[in-house]
Structure formats: structure tokens, C-alpha cells
């Protein structure tokens, strides 16, 4: 038995659970997951509720398999059986449901967290404020692409809590997603003055693109492309600003430049194997558009760099190979 587990056991026997969980967290920090989980299990066996949530959070965010896709939910359920009014764990449960694709259920748990805020379990103090619970719900709605509901909730949030940096960003994004492109630009430009993110630039590009202002849209998309290596887990976002850059160039009459972006998008998506339906549709759209342009005689610089040998050289090489084959056969090889 390690010194860490021995020391944690001693603290548990003394009912000094907070010191025991500190030792567990230190083991986690040292990437000693086996001891980290072992100490949490000792605490759980002694009915120390924070250890239940801690273990759920580990599987929610850190474990690569997320406990075979459970995302810590069974630990949050065990916690809620004992403390059904726990704001923290209701929010944790919402995220587990969201990660399992149960969007409506996730939103229901966020609603429960907000509803129970005025009478939360006194055994714990919520980690996040009621204001943050409301914003978390808006973010879930955005991730689940329920943009109309998200905008309604955001307007209510703004009326109650005022206009801040997140409101600027999300309001611009949501106005654009709801087709209010001209109105969205005011909020997006305001947000970009404080924080020039890829997401906001992409939304601004989409608003300008929808308004037919392709030169300005291309400028926003080019800014996104400049920092696209920072995006590691959003293929839809990267695809959007790359393929729309192609169409901006084409709309502006720069078809050769447009083909470069089409090639980049097609090659990028080829590397991802099977694609979601919406991205597969973009892939097909880019392929058809490239074919249309090629039929007009526009030069594909990428293809030109990798083109095949002219037929006369290919025939000459084939003749040389055949001669070498005959000579080798004559000499018994």
C-alpha cells in the first residue's frame, strides 16, 4: 500500500475527509489515476458525497473512454439520490445527458437546476451562480443548434443581467443564425473590438456572405484561416470558412483562387473518412463546383504540379522496361 493511500486512510478514520480528497487530487495531478480513484472509492465507502461527484467529473472530462460512454452519470445519479436538490450535480447530469446526445433531457436538467436554485441543498454551496446556470443553458442550446430558443433565452438573460462580453458575442452569433444578418454585424463588430476569436470572425463572415458582401466576407474568413490550427475539434467550423472562401473568390470572379480553396477543402475532408451528412453535402458541393470550373478551361495549379507524364514519355519508359525484361530473360534471370 502506498504512502498516499495510507495517509488518506488515516485521514478518513479521523473523519478528516477534506484532507483525504486533497491527497486524491494530488495523485490525479501526478497522473497516478489508480491511486486517485482508489482514494475516492474509500471516501465514497464512507458516504463522503463530494467524492461521488469528483469521480463522476473524472469520467465526464478526463477519462478517454468516459467510462465506456457513461460520462460519469451513474455517480451523479447516486449523488442525486441522496441530495436531489444539488445544483452542482444537476448541472453535471445535464452535461452527461448532452454528451450522450440526449439534448432535450440535458436542457430539462438545466431547467431543474435553475428552478431549485432558491432552495438548493444546504449541504453544499453551488459552484456557479444562478446567472451562470442561465448562461450554461444558452450555451447548451447553441451547441444543440436550437438557435431560436437560444436567442429568446439570451434576450431574457440580457434583460435580467445586462449587456456583457458574452452577450455581445452570442447575440451577434444568434442573430446571424436566425437570419438577422445586418443586425448581427453591430454586435459582432462590438465583440471583435474586445476579443477577436475565430468563432466571431466566422459568424461575421457568414453574415456578410448572406448579404452578398463577398469581399468583406472573404476578409473575415481569411482571418479564420490564419488561426485555423488552433481549432482541434470542430470540423464543421473549419470546413465552413474554407469552402465559403472558395465561393467568395468565385463570386468575385477569381475562379483560379477559388479552385485553390476548393482543393484545400476537398483534400481536408478526404482525410476524415466518413463525414456527417451536412459536411458530406458540402464536400459534394465543392466537388461539383470544381468540376464546373474545370470544364470552363480554368487551370488547376495543384493538378498541374502533380500531373502525369506526357503520353510519349510514358510509352518510351514502357519500351525501355520491356527491353530490359527481354535482356534479363536471355541471360536466365
GROMACS .gro file of C-alpha atoms in nm:
model
  333
    1UNK     CA    1   0.000   0.000   0.000
    2UNK     CA    2   0.141   0.339  -0.099
    3UNK     CA    3   0.215   0.620   0.143
    4UNK     CA    4  -0.056   0.832  -0.020
    5UNK     CA    5  -0.328   0.572   0.035
    6UNK     CA    6  -0.207   0.501   0.389
    7UNK     CA    7  -0.218   0.871   0.473
    8UNK     CA    8  -0.562   0.910   0.310
    9UNK     CA    9  -0.695   0.612   0.513
   10UNK     CA   10  -0.568   0.774   0.830
   11UNK     CA   11  -0.750   1.099   0.749
   12UNK     CA   12  -1.069   0.905   0.667
   13UNK     CA   13  -1.055   0.719   1.000
   14UNK     CA   14  -1.028   1.060   1.167
   15UNK     CA   15  -1.324   1.179   0.952
   16UNK     CA   16  -1.097   1.445   0.807
   17UNK     CA   17  -1.237   1.385   0.458
   18UNK     CA   18  -1.134   1.719   0.308
   19UNK     CA   19  -0.763   1.636   0.365
   20UNK     CA   20  -0.811   1.288   0.216
   21UNK     CA   21  -0.964   1.428  -0.102
   22UNK     CA   22  -0.675   1.675  -0.128
   23UNK     CA   23  -0.436   1.378  -0.136
   24UNK     CA   24  -0.651   1.217  -0.409
   25UNK     CA   25  -0.635   1.533  -0.619
   26UNK     CA   26  -0.259   1.549  -0.581
   27UNK     CA   27  -0.234   1.192  -0.713
   28UNK     CA   28  -0.451   1.298  -1.007
   29UNK     CA   29  -0.216   1.590  -1.066
   30UNK     CA   30   0.074   1.343  -1.075
   31UNK     CA   31  -0.119   1.125  -1.327
   32UNK     CA   32  -0.142   0.843  -1.074
   33UNK     CA   33  -0.501   0.763  -1.169
   34UNK     CA   34  -0.510   0.425  -0.994
   35UNK     CA   35  -0.435   0.577  -0.652
   36UNK     CA   36  -0.658   0.878  -0.724
   37UNK     CA   37  -0.959   0.655  -0.789
   38UNK     CA   38  -0.872   0.421  -0.501
   39UNK     CA   39  -0.882   0.710  -0.252
   40UNK     CA   40  -1.209   0.836  -0.399
   41UNK     CA   41  -1.358   0.487  -0.355
   42UNK     CA   42  -1.250   0.486   0.010
   43UNK     CA   43  -1.423   0.820   0.059
   44UNK     CA   44  -1.737   0.701  -0.125
   45UNK     CA   45  -1.749   0.393   0.101
   46UNK     CA   46  -1.758   0.635   0.393
   47UNK     CA   47  -2.050   0.829   0.241
   48UNK     CA   48  -1.845   1.140   0.159
   49UNK     CA   49  -2.067   1.291  -0.113
   50UNK     CA   50  -1.809   1.522  -0.278
   51UNK     CA   51  -1.606   1.213  -0.372
   52UNK     CA   52  -1.904   1.079  -0.570
   53UNK     CA   53  -1.923   1.395  -0.777
   54UNK     CA   54  -1.543   1.406  -0.809
   55UNK     CA   55  -1.540   1.056  -0.957
   56UNK     CA   56  -1.822   1.145  -1.194
   57UNK     CA   57  -1.634   1.456  -1.305
   58UNK     CA   58  -1.326   1.243  -1.376
   59UNK     CA   59  -1.522   1.026  -1.617
   60UNK     CA   60  -1.703   1.328  -1.757
   61UNK     CA   61  -1.388   1.518  -1.858
   62UNK     CA   62  -1.064   1.324  -1.814
   63UNK     CA   63  -1.109   0.952  -1.884
   64UNK     CA   64  -1.052   0.882  -2.256
   65UNK     CA   65  -1.340   0.631  -2.281
   66UNK     CA   66  -1.556   0.835  -2.041
   67UNK     CA   67  -1.626   0.507  -1.856
   68UNK     CA   68  -1.745   0.337  -2.178
   69UNK     CA   69  -1.955   0.639  -2.272
   70UNK     CA   70  -2.129   0.682  -1.937
   71UNK     CA   71  -1.973   1.026  -1.879
   72UNK     CA   72  -1.990   0.983  -1.501
   73UNK     CA   73  -2.370   0.972  -1.499
   74UNK     CA   74  -2.406   0.680  -1.258
   75UNK     CA   75  -2.206   0.872  -0.997
   76UNK     CA   76  -2.418   1.184  -1.047
   77UNK     CA   77  -2.731   0.969  -1.015
   78UNK     CA   78  -2.601   0.820  -0.689
   79UNK     CA   79  -2.535   1.172  -0.560
   80UNK     CA   80  -2.880   1.298  -0.662
   81UNK     CA   81  -3.049   1.005  -0.486
   82UNK     CA   82  -2.908   1.146  -0.161
   83UNK     CA   83  -2.925   1.515  -0.248
   84UNK     CA   84  -3.186   1.569  -0.522
   85UNK     CA   85  -3.165   1.949  -0.489
   86UNK     CA   86  -2.792   1.968  -0.563
   87UNK     CA   87  -2.740   2.248  -0.819
   88UNK     CA   88  -2.388   2.133  -0.899
   89UNK     CA   89  -2.486   1.774  -0.969
   90UNK     CA   90  -2.796   1.866  -1.167
   91UNK     CA   91  -2.568   2.064  -1.399
   92UNK     CA   92  -2.323   1.771  -1.412
   93UNK     CA   93  -2.609   1.537  -1.500
   94UNK     CA   94  -2.720   1.776  -1.775
   95UNK     CA   95  -2.374   1.755  -1.932
   96UNK     CA   96  -2.378   1.374  -1.918
   97UNK     CA   97  -2.713   1.370  -2.097
   98UNK     CA   98  -2.582   1.621  -2.353
   99UNK     CA   99  -2.270   1.414  -2.419
  100UNK     CA  100  -2.492   1.111  -2.479
  101UNK     CA  101  -2.689   1.304  -2.740
  102UNK     CA  102  -2.995   1.347  -2.516
  103UNK     CA  103  -3.029   1.719  -2.580
  104UNK     CA  104  -3.386   1.771  -2.459
  105UNK     CA  105  -3.315   1.582  -2.135
  106UNK     CA  106  -2.998   1.786  -2.081
  107UNK     CA  107  -3.200   2.107  -2.110
  108UNK     CA  108  -3.459   1.972  -1.867
  109UNK     CA  109  -3.188   1.919  -1.606
  110UNK     CA  110  -3.057   2.272  -1.661
  111UNK     CA  111  -3.412   2.399  -1.605
  112UNK     CA  112  -3.430   2.195  -1.283
  113UNK     CA  113  -3.102   2.347  -1.165
  114UNK     CA  114  -3.235   2.697  -1.226
  115UNK     CA  115  -3.572   2.616  -1.067
  116UNK     CA  116  -3.418   2.470  -0.750
  117UNK     CA  117  -3.164   2.749  -0.708
  118UNK     CA  118  -3.371   2.932  -0.447
  119UNK     CA  119  -3.388   2.618  -0.230
  120UNK     CA  120  -3.069   2.427  -0.304
  121UNK     CA  121  -2.933   2.163  -0.071
  122UNK     CA  122  -2.770   2.331   0.228
  123UNK     CA  123  -2.508   2.057   0.244
  124UNK     CA  124  -2.331   2.228  -0.043
  125UNK     CA  125  -2.292   2.571  -0.192
  126UNK     CA  126  -2.337   2.587  -0.569
  127UNK     CA  127  -2.012   2.637  -0.757
  128UNK     CA  128  -2.186   2.855  -1.011
  129UNK     CA  129  -2.429   3.141  -0.971
  130UNK     CA  130  -2.786   3.140  -1.098
  131UNK     CA  131  -2.670   3.379  -1.368
  132UNK     CA  132  -2.410   3.123  -1.480
  133UNK     CA  133  -2.671   2.845  -1.482
  134UNK     CA  134  -2.880   3.055  -1.722
  135UNK     CA  135  -2.577   3.114  -1.947
  136UNK     CA  136  -2.488   2.743  -1.939
  137UNK     CA  137  -2.838   2.665  -2.067
  138UNK     CA  138  -2.794   2.916  -2.351
  139UNK     CA  139  -2.463   2.753  -2.443
  140UNK     CA  140  -2.626   2.409  -2.450
  141UNK     CA  141  -2.896   2.545  -2.681
  142UNK     CA  142  -2.629   2.687  -2.912
  143UNK     CA  143  -2.436   2.359  -2.920
  144UNK     CA  144  -2.757   2.172  -2.999
  145UNK     CA  145  -2.830   2.427  -3.280
  146UNK     CA  146  -3.158   2.541  -3.124
  147UNK     CA  147  -3.078   2.896  -3.225
  148UNK     CA  148  -3.426   3.048  -3.193
  149UNK     CA  149  -3.470   2.918  -2.837
  150UNK     CA  150  -3.116   3.026  -2.754
  151UNK     CA  151  -3.184   3.382  -2.874
  152UNK     CA  152  -3.505   3.401  -2.669
  153UNK     CA  153  -3.318   3.285  -2.358
  154UNK     CA  154  -3.032   3.525  -2.429
  155UNK     CA  155  -3.269   3.822  -2.458
  156UNK     CA  156  -3.422   3.725  -2.121
  157UNK     CA  157  -3.074   3.691  -1.974
  158UNK     CA  158  -2.978   4.037  -2.105
  159UNK     CA  159  -3.293   4.195  -1.959
  160UNK     CA  160  -3.211   4.048  -1.616
  161UNK     CA  161  -2.831   4.072  -1.608
  162UNK     CA  162  -2.733   4.344  -1.853
  163UNK     CA  163  -2.509   4.360  -2.159
  164UNK     CA  164  -2.168   4.199  -2.116
  165UNK     CA  165  -1.896   4.045  -2.335
  166UNK     CA  166  -2.065   3.704  -2.367
  167UNK     CA  167  -2.397   3.867  -2.456
  168UNK     CA  168  -2.225   4.065  -2.733
  169UNK     CA  169  -2.066   3.753  -2.882
  170UNK     CA  170  -2.364   3.522  -2.852
  171UNK     CA  171  -2.618   3.782  -2.961
  172UNK     CA  172  -2.424   3.854  -3.279
  173UNK     CA  173  -2.386   3.482  -3.348
  174UNK     CA  174  -2.752   3.403  -3.276
  175UNK     CA  175  -2.892   3.696  -3.475
  176UNK     CA  176  -2.687   3.571  -3.770
  177UNK     CA  177  -2.804   3.213  -3.723
  178UNK     CA  178  -3.165   3.338  -3.714
  179UNK     CA  179  -3.120   3.521  -4.045
  180UNK     CA  180  -3.090   3.873  -3.900
  181UNK     CA  181  -2.758   3.933  -4.072
  182UNK     CA  182  -2.750   4.313  -4.090
  183UNK     CA  183  -2.848   4.345  -3.724
  184UNK     CA  184  -2.591   4.084  -3.619
  185UNK     CA  185  -2.298   4.282  -3.761
  186UNK     CA  186  -2.332   4.555  -3.498
  187UNK     CA  187  -2.294   4.303  -3.215
  188UNK     CA  188  -2.020   4.104  -3.388
  189UNK     CA  189  -1.812   4.416  -3.456
  190UNK     CA  190  -1.860   4.522  -3.095
  191UNK     CA  191  -1.745   4.180  -2.974
  192UNK     CA  192  -1.442   4.178  -3.207
  193UNK     CA  193  -1.316   4.502  -3.051
  194UNK     CA  194  -1.268   4.313  -2.724
  195UNK     CA  195  -1.186   3.959  -2.835
  196UNK     CA  196  -1.103   3.863  -3.194
  197UNK     CA  197  -1.195   3.495  -3.194
  198UNK     CA  198  -1.232   3.255  -3.488
  199UNK     CA  199  -1.596   3.189  -3.395
  200UNK     CA  200  -1.691   3.558  -3.407
  201UNK     CA  201  -1.496   3.617  -3.729
  202UNK     CA  202  -1.667   3.315  -3.884
  203UNK     CA  203  -2.010   3.449  -3.782
  204UNK     CA  204  -1.925   3.789  -3.925
  205UNK     CA  205  -1.810   3.623  -4.247
  206UNK     CA  206  -2.138   3.428  -4.266
  207UNK     CA  207  -2.344   3.746  -4.213
  208UNK     CA  208  -2.156   3.932  -4.486
  209UNK     CA  209  -2.171   3.630  -4.718
  210UNK     CA  210  -2.551   3.610  -4.677
  211UNK     CA  211  -2.573   3.981  -4.757
  212UNK     CA  212  -2.370   3.931  -5.076
  213UNK     CA  213  -2.076   4.135  -4.946
  214UNK     CA  214  -1.822   3.876  -5.061
  215UNK     CA  215  -1.507   4.087  -5.048
  216UNK     CA  216  -1.567   4.176  -4.682
  217UNK     CA  217  -1.674   3.819  -4.602
  218UNK     CA  218  -1.352   3.686  -4.755
  219UNK     CA  219  -1.152   3.915  -4.528
  220UNK     CA  220  -1.322   3.764  -4.219
  221UNK     CA  221  -1.276   3.408  -4.345
  222UNK     CA  222  -0.908   3.475  -4.423
  223UNK     CA  223  -0.860   3.581  -4.061
  224UNK     CA  224  -1.016   3.250  -3.954
  225UNK     CA  225  -0.785   3.053  -4.184
  226UNK     CA  226  -0.484   3.232  -4.038
  227UNK     CA  227  -0.560   3.076  -3.698
  228UNK     CA  228  -0.732   2.751  -3.806
  229UNK     CA  229  -0.458   2.536  -3.647
  230UNK     CA  230  -0.596   2.648  -3.311
  231UNK     CA  231  -0.924   2.465  -3.385
  232UNK     CA  232  -0.882   2.099  -3.294
  233UNK     CA  233  -1.232   1.959  -3.257
  234UNK     CA  234  -1.475   2.144  -3.485
  235UNK     CA  235  -1.459   2.011  -3.841
  236UNK     CA  236  -1.781   2.193  -3.930
  237UNK     CA  237  -1.632   2.531  -3.838
  238UNK     CA  238  -1.308   2.474  -4.032
  239UNK     CA  239  -1.500   2.343  -4.333
  240UNK     CA  240  -1.731   2.645  -4.330
  241UNK     CA  241  -1.473   2.921  -4.355
  242UNK     CA  242  -1.260   2.730  -4.606
  243UNK     CA  243  -1.531   2.636  -4.855
  244UNK     CA  244  -1.701   2.976  -4.828
  245UNK     CA  245  -1.365   3.141  -4.901
  246UNK     CA  246  -1.371   2.943  -5.226
  247UNK     CA  247  -1.718   3.067  -5.313
  248UNK     CA  248  -1.630   3.426  -5.223
  249UNK     CA  249  -1.337   3.413  -5.467
  250UNK     CA  250  -1.562   3.260  -5.735
  251UNK     CA  251  -1.833   3.524  -5.680
  252UNK     CA  252  -1.564   3.792  -5.712
  253UNK     CA  253  -1.450   3.646  -6.043
  254UNK     CA  254  -1.131   3.488  -5.910
  255UNK     CA  255  -1.208   3.130  -6.012
  256UNK     CA  256  -0.846   3.010  -6.010
  257UNK     CA  257  -0.810   3.126  -5.649
  258UNK     CA  258  -1.146   2.968  -5.575
  259UNK     CA  259  -1.020   2.633  -5.702
  260UNK     CA  260  -0.729   2.650  -5.455
  261UNK     CA  261  -0.973   2.677  -5.165
  262UNK     CA  262  -1.193   2.404  -5.315
  263UNK     CA  263  -0.889   2.174  -5.340
  264UNK     CA  264  -0.795   2.252  -4.981
  265UNK     CA  265  -1.147   2.175  -4.856
  266UNK     CA  266  -1.180   1.856  -5.061
  267UNK     CA  267  -0.837   1.727  -4.953
  268UNK     CA  268  -0.903   1.813  -4.588
  269UNK     CA  269  -1.236   1.628  -4.587
  270UNK     CA  270  -1.085   1.328  -4.768
  271UNK     CA  271  -0.861   1.279  -4.464
  272UNK     CA  272  -1.160   1.239  -4.229
  273UNK     CA  273  -1.316   0.927  -4.379
  274UNK     CA  274  -1.691   0.906  -4.327
  275UNK     CA  275  -1.844   1.251  -4.284
  276UNK     CA  276  -2.161   1.377  -4.113
  277UNK     CA  277  -2.444   1.439  -4.362
  278UNK     CA  278  -2.417   1.818  -4.356
  279UNK     CA  279  -2.042   1.814  -4.418
  280UNK     CA  280  -2.076   1.539  -4.681
  281UNK     CA  281  -2.318   1.772  -4.864
  282UNK     CA  282  -2.054   2.047  -4.860
  283UNK     CA  283  -1.793   1.802  -4.990
  284UNK     CA  284  -2.019   1.710  -5.282
  285UNK     CA  285  -2.097   2.075  -5.349
  286UNK     CA  286  -1.726   2.162  -5.364
  287UNK     CA  287  -1.653   1.867  -5.594
  288UNK     CA  288  -1.931   1.964  -5.838
  289UNK     CA  289  -1.824   2.329  -5.832
  290UNK     CA  290  -1.463   2.237  -5.909
  291UNK     CA  291  -1.579   2.015  -6.197
  292UNK     CA  292  -1.793   2.301  -6.334
  293UNK     CA  293  -1.498   2.540  -6.328
  294UNK     CA  294  -1.259   2.287  -6.484
  295UNK     CA  295  -1.498   2.245  -6.779
  296UNK     CA  296  -1.454   2.615  -6.850
  297UNK     CA  297  -1.082   2.560  -6.900
  298UNK     CA  298  -0.969   2.720  -6.575
  299UNK     CA  299  -0.625   2.590  -6.479
  300UNK     CA  300  -0.591   2.380  -6.164
  301UNK     CA  301  -0.247   2.476  -6.033
  302UNK     CA  302  -0.242   2.188  -5.782
  303UNK     CA  303  -0.321   1.931  -6.051
  304UNK     CA  304  -0.065   2.091  -6.280
  305UNK     CA  305   0.208   2.040  -6.020
  306UNK     CA  306   0.117   1.672  -5.985
  307UNK     CA  307   0.017   1.593  -6.345
  308UNK     CA  308   0.110   1.268  -6.520
  309UNK     CA  309   0.396   1.237  -6.768
  310UNK     CA  310   0.302   1.315  -7.128
  311UNK     CA  311   0.199   1.002  -7.316
  312UNK     CA  312   0.506   0.996  -7.544
  313UNK     CA  313   0.737   0.977  -7.239
  314UNK     CA  314   0.520   0.712  -7.077
  315UNK     CA  315   0.538   0.498  -7.394
  316UNK     CA  316   0.918   0.541  -7.410
  317UNK     CA  317   0.957   0.426  -7.049
  318UNK     CA  318   0.734   0.124  -7.117
  319UNK     CA  319   0.951   0.026  -7.420
  320UNK     CA  320   1.269   0.052  -7.207
  321UNK     CA  321   1.114  -0.171  -6.937
  322UNK     CA  322   1.018  -0.432  -7.199
  323UNK     CA  323   1.371  -0.430  -7.349
  324UNK     CA  324   1.524  -0.477  -7.003
  325UNK     CA  325   1.282  -0.763  -6.935
  326UNK     CA  326   1.382  -0.941  -7.259
  327UNK     CA  327   1.756  -0.898  -7.187
  328UNK     CA  328   1.713  -1.041  -6.836
  329UNK     CA  329   1.522  -1.341  -6.973
  330UNK     CA  330   1.800  -1.408  -7.229
  331UNK     CA  331   2.056  -1.424  -6.951
  332UNK     CA  332   1.838  -1.659  -6.748
  333UNK     CA  333   1.702  -1.424  -6.487
   0.00000   0.00000   0.00000
